[in-house]
Coordinates of C-alpha atoms and ligand atoms in Angstrom, one line a residue:
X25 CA -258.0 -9.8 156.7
X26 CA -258.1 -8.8 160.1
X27 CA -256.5 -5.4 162.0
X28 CA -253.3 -7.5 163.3
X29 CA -252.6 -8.9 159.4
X30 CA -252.5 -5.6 157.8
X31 CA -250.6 -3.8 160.9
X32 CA -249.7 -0.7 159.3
X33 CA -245.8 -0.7 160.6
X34 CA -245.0 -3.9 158.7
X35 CA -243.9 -2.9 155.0
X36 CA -246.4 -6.0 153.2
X37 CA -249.0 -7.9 154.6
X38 CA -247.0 -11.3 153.1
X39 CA -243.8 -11.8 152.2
X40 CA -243.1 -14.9 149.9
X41 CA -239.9 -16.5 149.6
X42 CA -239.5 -18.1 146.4
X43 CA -241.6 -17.3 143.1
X44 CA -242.3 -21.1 141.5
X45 CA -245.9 -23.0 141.3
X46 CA -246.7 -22.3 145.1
X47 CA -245.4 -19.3 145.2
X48 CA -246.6 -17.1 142.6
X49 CA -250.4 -18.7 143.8
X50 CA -249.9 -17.7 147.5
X51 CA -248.7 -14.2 146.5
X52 CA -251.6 -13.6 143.9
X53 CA -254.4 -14.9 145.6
X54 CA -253.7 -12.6 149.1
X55 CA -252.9 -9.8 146.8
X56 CA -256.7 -10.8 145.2
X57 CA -258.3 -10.5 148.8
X58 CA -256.6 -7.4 149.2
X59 CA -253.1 -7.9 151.5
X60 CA -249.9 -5.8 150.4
X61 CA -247.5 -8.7 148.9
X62 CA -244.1 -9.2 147.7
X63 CA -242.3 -11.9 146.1
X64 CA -238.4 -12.5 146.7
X65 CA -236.9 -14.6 144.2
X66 CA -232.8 -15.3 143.9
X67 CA -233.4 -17.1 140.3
X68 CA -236.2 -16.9 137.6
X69 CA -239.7 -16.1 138.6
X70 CA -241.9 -19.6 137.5
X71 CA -239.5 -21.6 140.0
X72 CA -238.5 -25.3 139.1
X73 CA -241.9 -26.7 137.2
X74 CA -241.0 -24.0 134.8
X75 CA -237.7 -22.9 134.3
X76 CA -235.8 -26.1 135.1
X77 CA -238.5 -28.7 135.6
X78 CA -242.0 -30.1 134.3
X79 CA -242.4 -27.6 131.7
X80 CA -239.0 -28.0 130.0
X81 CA -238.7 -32.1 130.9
X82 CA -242.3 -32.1 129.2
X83 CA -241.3 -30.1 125.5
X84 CA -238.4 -32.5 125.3
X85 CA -240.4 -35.6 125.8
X86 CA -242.7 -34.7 123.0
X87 CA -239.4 -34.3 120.9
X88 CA -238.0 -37.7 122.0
X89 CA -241.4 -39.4 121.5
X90 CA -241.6 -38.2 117.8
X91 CA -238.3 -40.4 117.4
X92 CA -240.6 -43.5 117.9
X93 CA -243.1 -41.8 116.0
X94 CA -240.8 -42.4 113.2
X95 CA -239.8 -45.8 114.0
X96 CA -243.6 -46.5 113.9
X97 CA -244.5 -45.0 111.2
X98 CA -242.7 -47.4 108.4
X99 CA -245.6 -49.9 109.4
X100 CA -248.5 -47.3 108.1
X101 CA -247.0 -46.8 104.7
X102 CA -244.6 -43.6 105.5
X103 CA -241.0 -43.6 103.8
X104 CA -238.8 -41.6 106.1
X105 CA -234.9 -41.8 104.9
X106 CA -232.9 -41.8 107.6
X107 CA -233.9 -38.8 110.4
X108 CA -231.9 -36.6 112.1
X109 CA -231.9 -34.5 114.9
X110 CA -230.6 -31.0 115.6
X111 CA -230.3 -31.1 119.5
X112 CA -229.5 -27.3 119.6
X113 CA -232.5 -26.4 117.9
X114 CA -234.9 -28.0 120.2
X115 CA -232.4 -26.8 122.9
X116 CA -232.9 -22.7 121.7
X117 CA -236.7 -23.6 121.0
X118 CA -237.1 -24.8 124.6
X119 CA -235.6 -21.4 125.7
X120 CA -237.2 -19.2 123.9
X121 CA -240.6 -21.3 125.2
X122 CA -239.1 -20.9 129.0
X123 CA -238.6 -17.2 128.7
X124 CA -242.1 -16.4 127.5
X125 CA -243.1 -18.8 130.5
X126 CA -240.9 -16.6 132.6
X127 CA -242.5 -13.3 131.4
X128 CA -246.1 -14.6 132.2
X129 CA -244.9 -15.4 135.8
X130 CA -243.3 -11.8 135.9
X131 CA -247.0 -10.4 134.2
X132 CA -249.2 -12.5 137.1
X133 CA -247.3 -11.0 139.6
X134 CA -246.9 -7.5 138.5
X135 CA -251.0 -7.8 137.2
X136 CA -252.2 -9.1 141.1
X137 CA -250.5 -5.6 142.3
X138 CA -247.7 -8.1 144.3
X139 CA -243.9 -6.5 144.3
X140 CA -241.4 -9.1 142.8
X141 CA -238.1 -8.6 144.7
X142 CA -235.2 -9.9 143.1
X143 CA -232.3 -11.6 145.2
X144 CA -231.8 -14.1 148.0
X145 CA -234.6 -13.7 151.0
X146 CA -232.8 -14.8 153.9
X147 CA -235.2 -14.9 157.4
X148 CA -233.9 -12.2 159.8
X149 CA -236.8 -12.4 162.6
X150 CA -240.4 -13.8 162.8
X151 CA -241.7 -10.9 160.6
X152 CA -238.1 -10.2 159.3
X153 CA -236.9 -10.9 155.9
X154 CA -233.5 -9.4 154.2
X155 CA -232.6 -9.1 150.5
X156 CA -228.7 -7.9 150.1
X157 CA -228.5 -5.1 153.3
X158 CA -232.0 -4.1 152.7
X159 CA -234.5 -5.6 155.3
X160 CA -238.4 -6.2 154.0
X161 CA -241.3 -6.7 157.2
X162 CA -244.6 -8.4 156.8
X163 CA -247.2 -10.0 158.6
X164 CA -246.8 -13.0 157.7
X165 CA -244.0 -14.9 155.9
X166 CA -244.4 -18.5 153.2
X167 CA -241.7 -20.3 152.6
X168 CA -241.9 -21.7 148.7
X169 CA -238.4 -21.9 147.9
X170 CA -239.1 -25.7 146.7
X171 CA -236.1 -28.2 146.5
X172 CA -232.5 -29.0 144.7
X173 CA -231.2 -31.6 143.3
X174 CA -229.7 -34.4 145.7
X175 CA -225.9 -35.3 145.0
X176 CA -224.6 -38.5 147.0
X177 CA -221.6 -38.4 148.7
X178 CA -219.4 -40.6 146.2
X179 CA -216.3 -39.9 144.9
X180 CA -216.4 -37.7 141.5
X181 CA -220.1 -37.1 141.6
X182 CA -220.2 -33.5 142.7
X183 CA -217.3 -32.7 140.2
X184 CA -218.3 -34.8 137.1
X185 CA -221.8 -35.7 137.1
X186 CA -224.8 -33.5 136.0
X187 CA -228.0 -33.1 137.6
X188 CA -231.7 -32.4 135.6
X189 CA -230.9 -29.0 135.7
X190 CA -228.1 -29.0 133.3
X191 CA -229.6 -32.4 131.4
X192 CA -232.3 -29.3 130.3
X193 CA -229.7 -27.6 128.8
X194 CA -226.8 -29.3 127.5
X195 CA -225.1 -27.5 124.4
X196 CA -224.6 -31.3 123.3
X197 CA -226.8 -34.7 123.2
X198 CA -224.2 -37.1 124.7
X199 CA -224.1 -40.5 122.1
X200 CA -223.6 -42.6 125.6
X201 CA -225.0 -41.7 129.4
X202 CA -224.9 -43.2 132.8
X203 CA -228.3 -42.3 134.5
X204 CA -228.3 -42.9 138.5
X205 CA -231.7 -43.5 139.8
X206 CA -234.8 -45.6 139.3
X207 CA -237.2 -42.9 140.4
X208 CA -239.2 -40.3 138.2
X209 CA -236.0 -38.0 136.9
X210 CA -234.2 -41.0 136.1
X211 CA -237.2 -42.5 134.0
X212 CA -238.2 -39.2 132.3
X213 CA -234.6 -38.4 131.4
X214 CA -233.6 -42.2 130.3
X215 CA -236.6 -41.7 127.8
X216 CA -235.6 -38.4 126.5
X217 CA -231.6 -39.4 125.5
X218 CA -232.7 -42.7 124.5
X219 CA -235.9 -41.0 122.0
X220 CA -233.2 -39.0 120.2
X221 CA -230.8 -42.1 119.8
X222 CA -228.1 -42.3 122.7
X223 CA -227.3 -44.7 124.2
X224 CA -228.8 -45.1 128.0
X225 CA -227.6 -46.8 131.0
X226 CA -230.1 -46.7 134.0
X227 CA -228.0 -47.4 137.3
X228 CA -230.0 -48.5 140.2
X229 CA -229.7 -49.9 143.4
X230 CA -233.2 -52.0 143.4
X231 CA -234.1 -54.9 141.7
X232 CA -236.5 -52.9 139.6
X233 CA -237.3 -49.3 138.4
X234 CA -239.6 -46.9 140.7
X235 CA -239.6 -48.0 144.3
X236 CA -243.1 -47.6 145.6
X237 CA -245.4 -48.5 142.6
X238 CA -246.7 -51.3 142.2
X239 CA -244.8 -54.2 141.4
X240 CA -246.3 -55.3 138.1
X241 CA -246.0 -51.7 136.9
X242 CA -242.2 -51.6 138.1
X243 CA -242.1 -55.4 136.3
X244 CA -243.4 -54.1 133.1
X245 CA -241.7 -50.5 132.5
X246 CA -238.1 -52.3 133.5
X247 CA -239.1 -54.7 130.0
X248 CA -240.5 -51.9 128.5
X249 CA -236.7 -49.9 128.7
X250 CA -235.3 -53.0 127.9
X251 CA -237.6 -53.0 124.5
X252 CA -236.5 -49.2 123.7
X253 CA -232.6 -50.0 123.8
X254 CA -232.3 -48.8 127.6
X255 CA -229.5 -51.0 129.1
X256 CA -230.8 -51.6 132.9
X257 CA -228.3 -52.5 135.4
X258 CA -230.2 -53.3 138.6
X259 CA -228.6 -53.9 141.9
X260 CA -226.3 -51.3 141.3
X261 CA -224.3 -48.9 143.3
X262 CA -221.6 -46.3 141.2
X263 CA -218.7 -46.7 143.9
X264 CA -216.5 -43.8 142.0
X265 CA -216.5 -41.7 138.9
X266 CA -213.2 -40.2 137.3
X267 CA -212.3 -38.2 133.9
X268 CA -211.1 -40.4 131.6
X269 CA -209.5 -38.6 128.6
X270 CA -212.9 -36.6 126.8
X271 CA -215.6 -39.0 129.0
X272 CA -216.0 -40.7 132.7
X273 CA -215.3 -44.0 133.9
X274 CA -217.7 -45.0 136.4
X275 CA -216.7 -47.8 138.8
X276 CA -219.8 -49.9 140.5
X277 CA -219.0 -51.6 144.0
X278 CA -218.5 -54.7 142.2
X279 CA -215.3 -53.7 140.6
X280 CA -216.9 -53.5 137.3
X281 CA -217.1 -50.5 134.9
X282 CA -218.3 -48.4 132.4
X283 CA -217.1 -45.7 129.9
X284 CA -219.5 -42.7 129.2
X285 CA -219.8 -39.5 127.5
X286 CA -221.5 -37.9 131.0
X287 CA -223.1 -39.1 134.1
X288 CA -226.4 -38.2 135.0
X289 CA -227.9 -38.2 139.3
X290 CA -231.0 -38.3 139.6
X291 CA -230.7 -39.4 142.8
X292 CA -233.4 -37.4 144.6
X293 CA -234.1 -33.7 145.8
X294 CA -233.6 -32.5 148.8
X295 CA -235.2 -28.9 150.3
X296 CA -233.7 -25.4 149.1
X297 CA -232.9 -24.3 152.8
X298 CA -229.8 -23.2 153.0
X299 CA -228.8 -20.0 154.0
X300 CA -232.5 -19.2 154.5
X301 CA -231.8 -18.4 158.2
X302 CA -234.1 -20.8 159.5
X303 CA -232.5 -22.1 162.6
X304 CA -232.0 -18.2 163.5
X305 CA -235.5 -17.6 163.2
X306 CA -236.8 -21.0 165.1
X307 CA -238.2 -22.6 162.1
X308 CA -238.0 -26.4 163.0
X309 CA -237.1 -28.5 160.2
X310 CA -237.1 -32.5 159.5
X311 CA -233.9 -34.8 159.4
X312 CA -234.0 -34.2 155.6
X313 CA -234.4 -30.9 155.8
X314 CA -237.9 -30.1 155.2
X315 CA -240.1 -27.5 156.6
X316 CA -242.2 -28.8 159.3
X317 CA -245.7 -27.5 158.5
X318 CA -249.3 -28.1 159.9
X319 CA -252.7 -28.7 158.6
X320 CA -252.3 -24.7 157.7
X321 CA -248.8 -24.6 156.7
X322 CA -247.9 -22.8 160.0
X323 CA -244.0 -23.5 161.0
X324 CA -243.2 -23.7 164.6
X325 CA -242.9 -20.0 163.9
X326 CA -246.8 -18.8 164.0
X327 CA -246.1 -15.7 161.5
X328 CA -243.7 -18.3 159.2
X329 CA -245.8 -20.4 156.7
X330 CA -244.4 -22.9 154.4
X331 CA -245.5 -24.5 151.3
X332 CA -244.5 -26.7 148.4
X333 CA -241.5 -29.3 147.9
X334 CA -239.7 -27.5 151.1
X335 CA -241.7 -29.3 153.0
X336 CA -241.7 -32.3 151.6
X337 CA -245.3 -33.8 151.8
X338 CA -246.4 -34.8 148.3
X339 CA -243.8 -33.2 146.0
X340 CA -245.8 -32.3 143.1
X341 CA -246.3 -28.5 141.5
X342 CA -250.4 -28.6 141.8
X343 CA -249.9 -30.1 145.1
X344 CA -247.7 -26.5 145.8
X345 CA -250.0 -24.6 143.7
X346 CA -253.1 -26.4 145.5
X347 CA -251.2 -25.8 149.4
X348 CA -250.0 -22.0 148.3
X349 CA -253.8 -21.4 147.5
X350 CA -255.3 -22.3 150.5
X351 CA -252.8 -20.9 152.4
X352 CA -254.0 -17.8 151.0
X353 CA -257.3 -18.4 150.9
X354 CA -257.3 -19.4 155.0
X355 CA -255.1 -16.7 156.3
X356 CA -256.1 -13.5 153.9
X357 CA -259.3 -14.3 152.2
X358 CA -261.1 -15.2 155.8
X359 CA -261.6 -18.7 154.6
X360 CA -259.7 -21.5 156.5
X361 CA -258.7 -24.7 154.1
X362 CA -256.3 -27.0 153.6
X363 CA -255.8 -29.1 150.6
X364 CA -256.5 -33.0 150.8
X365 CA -253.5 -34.9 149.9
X366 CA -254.7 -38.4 149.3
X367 CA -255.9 -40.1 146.2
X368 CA -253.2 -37.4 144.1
X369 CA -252.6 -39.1 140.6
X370 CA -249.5 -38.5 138.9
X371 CA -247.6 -39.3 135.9
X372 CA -244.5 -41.1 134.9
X373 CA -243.2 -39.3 131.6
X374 CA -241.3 -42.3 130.4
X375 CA -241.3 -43.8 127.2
X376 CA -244.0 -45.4 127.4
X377 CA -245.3 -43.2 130.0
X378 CA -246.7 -44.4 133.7
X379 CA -249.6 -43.1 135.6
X380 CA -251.5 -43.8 138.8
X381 CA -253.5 -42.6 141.8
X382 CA -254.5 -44.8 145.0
X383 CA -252.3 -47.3 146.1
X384 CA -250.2 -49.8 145.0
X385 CA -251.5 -53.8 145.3
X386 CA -248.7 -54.0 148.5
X387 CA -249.9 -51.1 149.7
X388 CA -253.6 -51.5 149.8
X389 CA -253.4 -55.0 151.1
X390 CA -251.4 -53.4 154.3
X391 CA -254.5 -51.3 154.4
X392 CA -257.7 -53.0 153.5
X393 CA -257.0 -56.5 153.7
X394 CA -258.6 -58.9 151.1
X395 CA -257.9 -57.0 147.4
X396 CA -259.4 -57.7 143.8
X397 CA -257.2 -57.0 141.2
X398 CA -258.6 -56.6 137.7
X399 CA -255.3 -56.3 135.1
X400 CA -255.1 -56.1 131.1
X401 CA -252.1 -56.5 129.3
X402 CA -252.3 -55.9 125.6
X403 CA -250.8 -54.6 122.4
X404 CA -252.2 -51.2 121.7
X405 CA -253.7 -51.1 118.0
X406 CA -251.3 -48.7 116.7
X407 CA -248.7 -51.5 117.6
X408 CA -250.2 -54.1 115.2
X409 CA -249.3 -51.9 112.6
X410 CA -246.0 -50.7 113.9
X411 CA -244.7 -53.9 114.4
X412 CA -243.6 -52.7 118.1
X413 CA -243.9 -55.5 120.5
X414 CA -244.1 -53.3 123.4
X415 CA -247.1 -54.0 125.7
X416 CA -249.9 -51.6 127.6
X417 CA -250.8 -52.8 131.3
X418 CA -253.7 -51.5 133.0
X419 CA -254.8 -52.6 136.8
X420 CA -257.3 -51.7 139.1
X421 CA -256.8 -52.9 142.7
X422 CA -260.4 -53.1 144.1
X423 CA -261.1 -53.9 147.9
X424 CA -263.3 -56.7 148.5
X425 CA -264.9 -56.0 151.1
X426 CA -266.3 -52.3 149.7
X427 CA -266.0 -53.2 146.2
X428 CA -264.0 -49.6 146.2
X429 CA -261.6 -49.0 143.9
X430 CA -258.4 -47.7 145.7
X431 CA -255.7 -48.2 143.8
X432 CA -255.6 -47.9 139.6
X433 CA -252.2 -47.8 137.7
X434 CA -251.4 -47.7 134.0
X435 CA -248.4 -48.1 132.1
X436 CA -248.7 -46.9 128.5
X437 CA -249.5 -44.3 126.1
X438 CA -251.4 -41.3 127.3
X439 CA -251.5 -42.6 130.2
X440 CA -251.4 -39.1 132.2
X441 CA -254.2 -37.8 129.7
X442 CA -256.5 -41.0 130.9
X443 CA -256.1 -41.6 135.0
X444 CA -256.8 -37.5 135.0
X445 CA -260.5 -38.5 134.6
X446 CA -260.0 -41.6 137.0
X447 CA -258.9 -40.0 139.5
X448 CA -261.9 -38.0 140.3
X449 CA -263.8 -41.1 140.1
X450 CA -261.6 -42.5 142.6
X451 CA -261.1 -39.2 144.6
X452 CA -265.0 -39.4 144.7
X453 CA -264.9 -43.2 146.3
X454 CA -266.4 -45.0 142.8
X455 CA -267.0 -48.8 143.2
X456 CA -266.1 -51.4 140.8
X457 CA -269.6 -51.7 139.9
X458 CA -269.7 -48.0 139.2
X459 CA -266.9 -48.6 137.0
X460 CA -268.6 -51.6 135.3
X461 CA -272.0 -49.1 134.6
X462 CA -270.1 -47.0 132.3
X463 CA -270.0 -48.0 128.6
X464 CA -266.2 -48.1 126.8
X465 CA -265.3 -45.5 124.1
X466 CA -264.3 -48.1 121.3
X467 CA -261.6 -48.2 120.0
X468 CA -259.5 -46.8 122.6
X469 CA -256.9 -47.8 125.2
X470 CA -259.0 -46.1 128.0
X471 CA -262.3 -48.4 127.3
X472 CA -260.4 -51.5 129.1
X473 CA -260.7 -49.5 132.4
X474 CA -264.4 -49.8 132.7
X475 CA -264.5 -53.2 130.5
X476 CA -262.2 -55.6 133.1
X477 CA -264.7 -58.5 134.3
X478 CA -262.2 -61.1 135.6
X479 CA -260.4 -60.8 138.2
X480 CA -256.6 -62.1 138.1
X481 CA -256.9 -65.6 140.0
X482 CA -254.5 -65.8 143.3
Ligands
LIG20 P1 -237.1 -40.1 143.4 O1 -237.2 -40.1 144.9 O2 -238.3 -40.4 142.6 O3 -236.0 -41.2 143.0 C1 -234.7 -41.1 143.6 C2 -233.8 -42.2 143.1 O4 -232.5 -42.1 143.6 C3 -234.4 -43.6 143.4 O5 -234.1 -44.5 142.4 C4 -233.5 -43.9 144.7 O6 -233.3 -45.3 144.8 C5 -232.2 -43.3 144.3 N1 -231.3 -43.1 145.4 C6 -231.6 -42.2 146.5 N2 -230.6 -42.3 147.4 C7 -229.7 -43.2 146.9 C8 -228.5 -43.7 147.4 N3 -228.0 -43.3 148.6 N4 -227.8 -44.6 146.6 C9 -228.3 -45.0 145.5 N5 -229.5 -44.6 144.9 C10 -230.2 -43.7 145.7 O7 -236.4 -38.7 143.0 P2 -236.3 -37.9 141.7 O8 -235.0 -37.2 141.8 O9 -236.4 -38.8 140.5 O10 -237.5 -37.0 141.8 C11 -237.7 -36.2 142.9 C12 -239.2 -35.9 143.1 O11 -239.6 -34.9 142.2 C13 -240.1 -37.1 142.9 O12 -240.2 -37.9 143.9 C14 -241.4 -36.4 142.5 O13 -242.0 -36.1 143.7 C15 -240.9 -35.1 141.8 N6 -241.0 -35.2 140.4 C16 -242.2 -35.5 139.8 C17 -242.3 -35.6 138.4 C18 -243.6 -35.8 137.8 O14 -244.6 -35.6 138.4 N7 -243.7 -36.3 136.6 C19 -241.1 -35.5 137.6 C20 -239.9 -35.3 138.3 C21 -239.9 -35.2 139.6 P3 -234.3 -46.2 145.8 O15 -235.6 -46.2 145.0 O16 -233.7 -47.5 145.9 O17 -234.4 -45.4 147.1

């Protein structure tokens, strides 16, 4: 750190606003090169990934998958009478999981040395933050107060429909649900009602699930739902919802409607700015709302830093985690980074789950032209057995001119566990050939990604 950073008058070296995945890494890591650091947080320290996102989403999908583990499981011999589920259980299992959580969060902080301020950090000048009427200086500011749930501006929504932040938590399972969406909430939740036996509706306004993966993927997850019992309605907008006796009626533009036990948006997020006192402080923010940031997270405010879904790059926790650490490492540890933000994989956590890195088949033909595509489509093993009919899809979209591979996508189980080791082969710019050198691990799913020879014909 240099002289101006640690100015002696200022009351922390950094201030962070917001203690989730970003966060908590930007606030220990300068507390690790030695600045003065406290944390404000108006909720519970771990942020969304793990109070009210990933980390809960995650311990109910595993519940809901065992559901099919059970339907599955007839076909290898098992007798299982007729399951049930105690919803509350996993529901007060999931809490008592999220509170440790919480208390590690509270330990990393307290164990880097940083000061965890509790209440809502509101910017009151460029090295100016308030907490109630008290009024906290530093150096330097981040901004890592991550996003909210979007609500649309459609009669009854606000008053009668729940968000993914009360879907964690419901005292009930619903038997019936509207979800509205097609993007990864919608997905993720859809599998988690429909694994422990209600019945789903997925309301979207596309033709098909997931706008901006790649078709054949959106293709086959929209059959896949189909095959679990999801009831799609595509081309779909929810026009009102009103309280009808105990449940909701939800009207579509077309007139037409449905009866449900709740109603579900997962409609977007949007960033957690307000009443942060941006505008006040000269902090220049997007049409949506976002943070604008630079290559180092600098706002238009040179002490203000921002990091995370607030500013709404690639809106992912290690993406925050990765941005919050070189933030720190570049402005307190005297060695400037940024984080790359191509070639991220991610994961779907349907049922059966999605995952990818690269781009899409539409997307890499915009950018290199002439593509390869190498695709598998294929029962999984355990389904011979099981009798389930559902199908695995794998794809590699391969330019032809470099023979790299730039785009892989996968749709089917452990599908996160596998493109994590795919993606640094991508990441590192790996041919088709390079694929083709490797030798399978038989029998697996994964082997088909190094054992495609044919490409699909035009
Ligand atoms: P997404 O952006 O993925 O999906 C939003 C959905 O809302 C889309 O189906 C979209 O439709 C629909 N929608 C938006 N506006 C309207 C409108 N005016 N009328 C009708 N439908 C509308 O958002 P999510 O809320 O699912 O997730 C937010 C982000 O959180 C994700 O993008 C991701 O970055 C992150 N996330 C990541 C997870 C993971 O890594 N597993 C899990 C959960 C969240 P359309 O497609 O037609 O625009």
């Amino acid at each position: 750190m240099n002289a101006a950073e640690t100015a002696p008058d200022y009351d922390y070296d950094l201030i962070v606003i917001g203690a989730g995945s970003g966060g908590v890494r930007a606030g220990r890591i300068a507390a690790g090169h030695g600045a003065r650091v406290a944390v404000i947080e108006a909720d519970r320290p771990g942020g969304t990934c793990v109070i009210r996102g990933c980390v809960p989403k995650k311990l109910l999908v595993y519940g809901a998958s065992i559901g099919g583990d059970i339907e599955d499981a007839a076909g290898f011999g098992w007798q299982i009478g007729k399951a049930h589920h105690d919803w509350a259980s996993l529901i007060a299992a999931k809490d008592t999981e999220i509170d440790r959580l919480e208390g590690i969060y509270r330990k990393l902080l307290a164990n880097a040395g940083a000061d965890l301020i509790e209440g809502y950090g509101r910017i009151t000048g460029p090295h100016d933050v308030s907490v109630g009427d008290k009024t906290y200086t530093a150096g330097k500011i981040l901004l890592a107060v991550g996003g909210t749930p979007q609500l649309l501006d459609v009669p009854g929504m606000a008053e009668h429909a729940i968000t993914s932040n009360e879907a964690l938590d419901l005292p009930r399972r619903p038997q019936h649900i509207v979800i509205y969406g097609s993007g990864y909430i919608a997905l993720e939740f859809a599998g988690i009602f429909a694994g422990f036996g209600s019945d789903v509706h997925l309301v979207y306004r596309g033709d098909l699930p997931l706008r901006g993966f790649d078709e054949d993927v959106r293709s086959m997850i929209a059959s896949a739902l189909e095959g679990r019992g999801i009831t799609l309605h595509s081309g779909r907008i929810i026009a009102k919802i009103e309280e009808h006796g105990s449940q909701y009626q939800v009207t579509f533009d077309d007139g037409s409607s449905l009866l449900t036990d709740k109603v579900m948006a997962a409609t977007g997020r949007r960033p957690n700015i307000t009443g942060l006192g941006l505008d006040e402080a000269g902090v220049r923010v997007s049409g949506n709302g976002a943070v604008i940031v630079d290559d180092r997270s600098c706002t238009s405010v040179p002490s203000i830093f921002a990091v995370g879904d607030v500013t709404d790059r690639v809106n992912l926790t290690p993406v925050a985690i990765g941005e919050g650490h070189a933030f720190a490492d570049s402005e307190f540890g005297g060695t400037p980074r940024s984080i790359s933000h191509e070639n991220i994989a991610s994961a779907v956590f349907s049922q059966p789950p999605i995952a990818s890195v690269g781009l899409s088949e539409v997307d890499a033909a915009k950018q290199y032209g002439a593509l390869t595509i190498y695709e598998s489509r294929f029962r999984a093993m355990k389904n011979t057995l099981s009798g389930r009919q559902e199908q695995t899809y794998m794809k590699l979209v391969v330019s032809s001119a470099t023979d790299k591979v730039v785009g892989v996508h996968m749709m089917g189980p452990d599908a996160a566990e596998i493109m994590q080791g795919i993606a640094i082969a991508v990441k590192m710019g790996a041919t088709k050939a390079d694929f083709d050198a490797v030798v399978g691990i038989h029998p697996s799913a994964a082997e088909e990604f190094v054992t495609m020879r044919t490409p699909r014909t035009p």
